[in-house]
Amino acid sequence: MKLEAILGNLNSLEKNAFLKIIDGILANSPKNAKEIEKILTDKNKDLKNADDVIIVRIFNLVQEEFEEYVRVEFVNTSSQLDILTDIIIRDGNCIMKHDWLARLYEIELKHIEKKAKELNKSLVNGRSDTSRNTTSIGSFRPI
């Protein structure tokens, strides 16, 4: 099974993040709760101590709820998706590290906030001359 192979290759931090989502779904009484309860009682109540085969079986039972979780998370982060997309597009070599991404994100966010303040100031002052600075928000700026 593909998911079982993926779980086998994950480090504990990544696997625990995935299991935390599944635990959250289980806490909200999914529609297959009785079947999941049988699986967990047979071996162990703790999902983190379960082997990959058990995790895959449970995931297959909560797959619809997991899809809904992903949809909700995507909606919640869609406002930041444009910023993130611009940053990731710049990393054509796929060598970006987490701290570099965080730094680029902060720089991009500050730039957007600055542009928003300038626009707000020009609207308050009644100026209609917004064409003097035509740099797009997502344009490339080297660090």
Short mmCIF file of C-alpha atoms in Angstrom, two decimals:
data_model
loop_
_atom_site.label_atom_id
_atom_site.label_comp_id
_atom_site.label_asym_id
_atom_site.label_seq_id
_atom_site.Cartn_x
_atom_site.Cartn_y
_atom_site.Cartn_z
CA MET A 1 0.00 0.00 0.00
CA LYS A 2 1.31 3.45 -0.91
CA LEU A 3 0.32 5.21 2.32
CA GLU A 4 1.97 2.50 4.38
CA ALA A 5 5.22 2.96 2.43
CA ILE A 6 5.02 6.73 2.86
CA LEU A 7 4.45 6.40 6.60
CA GLY A 8 7.46 4.10 6.79
CA ASN A 9 9.66 6.77 5.20
CA LEU A 10 8.49 9.69 7.34
CA ASN A 11 10.47 10.92 10.29
CA SER A 12 8.71 11.06 13.65
CA LEU A 13 7.99 14.81 13.44
CA GLU A 14 6.20 14.50 10.10
CA LYS A 15 4.38 11.34 11.12
CA ASN A 16 3.24 12.88 14.41
CA ALA A 17 1.81 15.89 12.54
CA PHE A 18 -0.22 13.53 10.36
CA LEU A 19 -1.35 11.49 13.36
CA LYS A 20 -2.36 14.66 15.20
CA ILE A 21 -4.78 15.46 12.37
CA ILE A 22 -6.18 11.93 12.45
CA ASP A 23 -6.52 12.13 16.26
CA GLY A 24 -8.44 15.39 15.86
CA ILE A 25 -10.81 13.73 13.43
CA LEU A 26 -11.27 10.78 15.79
CA ALA A 27 -12.07 13.15 18.65
CA ASN A 28 -14.98 14.56 16.63
CA SER A 29 -16.73 11.18 16.29
CA PRO A 30 -16.35 10.31 12.60
CA LYS A 31 -19.10 8.34 10.86
CA ASN A 32 -17.11 5.06 11.11
CA ALA A 33 -16.37 5.52 14.82
CA LYS A 34 -17.48 2.02 15.82
CA GLU A 35 -15.21 0.31 13.30
CA ILE A 36 -12.31 2.55 14.31
CA GLU A 37 -12.96 1.77 17.97
CA LYS A 38 -12.76 -1.96 17.20
CA ILE A 39 -9.42 -1.51 15.43
CA LEU A 40 -7.97 0.59 18.23
CA THR A 41 -9.24 -1.63 21.05
CA ASP A 42 -7.84 -4.77 19.47
CA LYS A 43 -4.29 -3.43 19.53
CA ASN A 44 -4.00 -0.24 21.47
CA LYS A 45 -6.01 2.88 22.22
CA ASP A 46 -3.10 5.15 21.29
CA LEU A 47 -2.79 5.85 17.57
CA LYS A 48 0.81 7.02 17.95
CA ASN A 49 1.89 3.58 19.11
CA ALA A 50 0.00 1.80 16.33
CA ASP A 51 1.91 0.32 13.42
CA ASP A 52 1.60 1.68 9.89
CA VAL A 53 -0.91 -0.99 8.79
CA ILE A 54 -3.32 0.02 11.57
CA ILE A 55 -2.88 3.70 10.75
CA VAL A 56 -3.68 3.02 7.08
CA ARG A 57 -6.82 1.08 8.03
CA ILE A 58 -7.98 3.93 10.24
CA PHE A 59 -7.12 6.52 7.60
CA ASN A 60 -9.22 4.64 5.04
CA LEU A 61 -12.17 4.88 7.45
CA VAL A 62 -11.76 8.63 8.03
CA GLN A 63 -10.73 9.59 4.51
CA GLU A 64 -13.84 11.71 3.87
CA GLU A 65 -13.34 13.62 7.11
CA PHE A 66 -9.65 14.08 6.25
CA GLU A 67 -10.60 15.52 2.84
CA GLU A 68 -12.98 17.94 4.58
CA TYR A 69 -10.20 18.92 7.01
CA VAL A 70 -7.89 19.68 4.09
CA ARG A 71 -10.60 21.75 2.38
CA VAL A 72 -11.18 23.79 5.54
CA GLU A 73 -7.45 24.33 6.05
CA PHE A 74 -7.09 25.41 2.42
CA VAL A 75 -9.91 27.93 2.77
CA ASN A 76 -8.36 29.29 5.96
CA THR A 77 -4.98 29.76 4.31
CA SER A 78 -6.13 30.87 0.87
CA SER A 79 -5.62 34.51 1.83
CA GLN A 80 -1.93 33.77 2.27
CA LEU A 81 -1.72 31.43 -0.68
CA ASP A 82 -0.78 34.15 -3.18
CA ILE A 83 2.19 35.21 -1.08
CA LEU A 84 3.32 31.64 -0.58
CA THR A 85 2.90 30.84 -4.28
CA ASP A 86 5.03 33.82 -5.29
CA ILE A 87 7.78 32.74 -2.92
CA ILE A 88 7.73 29.08 -3.93
CA ILE A 89 7.77 29.97 -7.64
CA ARG A 90 11.03 31.83 -7.05
CA ASP A 91 12.64 28.63 -5.76
CA GLY A 92 13.12 26.91 -9.10
CA ASN A 93 15.88 24.66 -7.79
CA CYS A 94 13.80 23.29 -4.89
CA ILE A 95 16.56 24.05 -2.39
CA MET A 96 14.60 26.37 -0.14
CA LYS A 97 15.01 25.76 3.57
CA HIS A 98 12.34 26.45 6.17
CA ASP A 99 14.07 29.48 7.68
CA TRP A 100 14.65 31.00 4.25
CA LEU A 101 10.98 30.55 3.37
CA ALA A 102 9.96 32.16 6.67
CA ARG A 103 12.27 35.10 6.04
CA LEU A 104 10.98 35.60 2.48
CA TYR A 105 7.42 35.39 3.77
CA GLU A 106 8.07 38.08 6.38
CA ILE A 107 9.70 40.35 3.80
CA GLU A 108 6.80 39.88 1.39
CA LEU A 109 4.27 40.54 4.16
CA LYS A 110 6.06 43.75 5.20
CA HIS A 111 6.11 44.89 1.58
CA ILE A 112 2.37 44.29 1.25
CA GLU A 113 1.68 46.11 4.52
CA LYS A 114 3.76 49.07 3.31
CA LYS A 115 1.81 49.18 0.03
CA ALA A 116 -1.49 48.97 1.93
CA LYS A 117 -0.47 51.88 4.19
CA GLU A 118 0.56 53.96 1.17
CA LEU A 119 -2.76 53.25 -0.52
CA ASN A 120 -4.70 54.04 2.64
CA LYS A 121 -2.74 57.28 3.11
CA SER A 122 -3.40 58.35 -0.48
CA LEU A 123 -7.10 57.58 -0.08
CA VAL A 124 -7.29 59.58 3.16
CA ASN A 125 -5.44 62.53 1.61
CA GLY A 126 -7.77 62.45 -1.37
CA ARG A 127 -4.99 61.93 -3.88
CA SER A 128 -5.91 59.99 -6.96
CA ASP A 129 -2.32 59.71 -8.15
CA THR A 130 -1.72 56.02 -7.46
CA SER A 131 0.08 55.42 -10.75
CA ARG A 132 3.42 56.82 -9.58
CA ASN A 133 4.42 53.49 -8.06
CA THR A 134 3.34 50.68 -10.37
CA THR A 135 5.41 47.87 -8.88
CA SER A 136 3.17 44.86 -8.38
CA ILE A 137 2.91 43.37 -4.94
CA GLY A 138 4.19 39.98 -6.02
CA SER A 139 7.07 41.16 -8.15
CA PHE A 140 10.51 39.66 -7.64
CA ARG A 141 12.81 41.53 -5.30
CA PRO A 142 16.15 39.92 -4.54
CA ILE A 143 17.18 39.76 -0.91
#
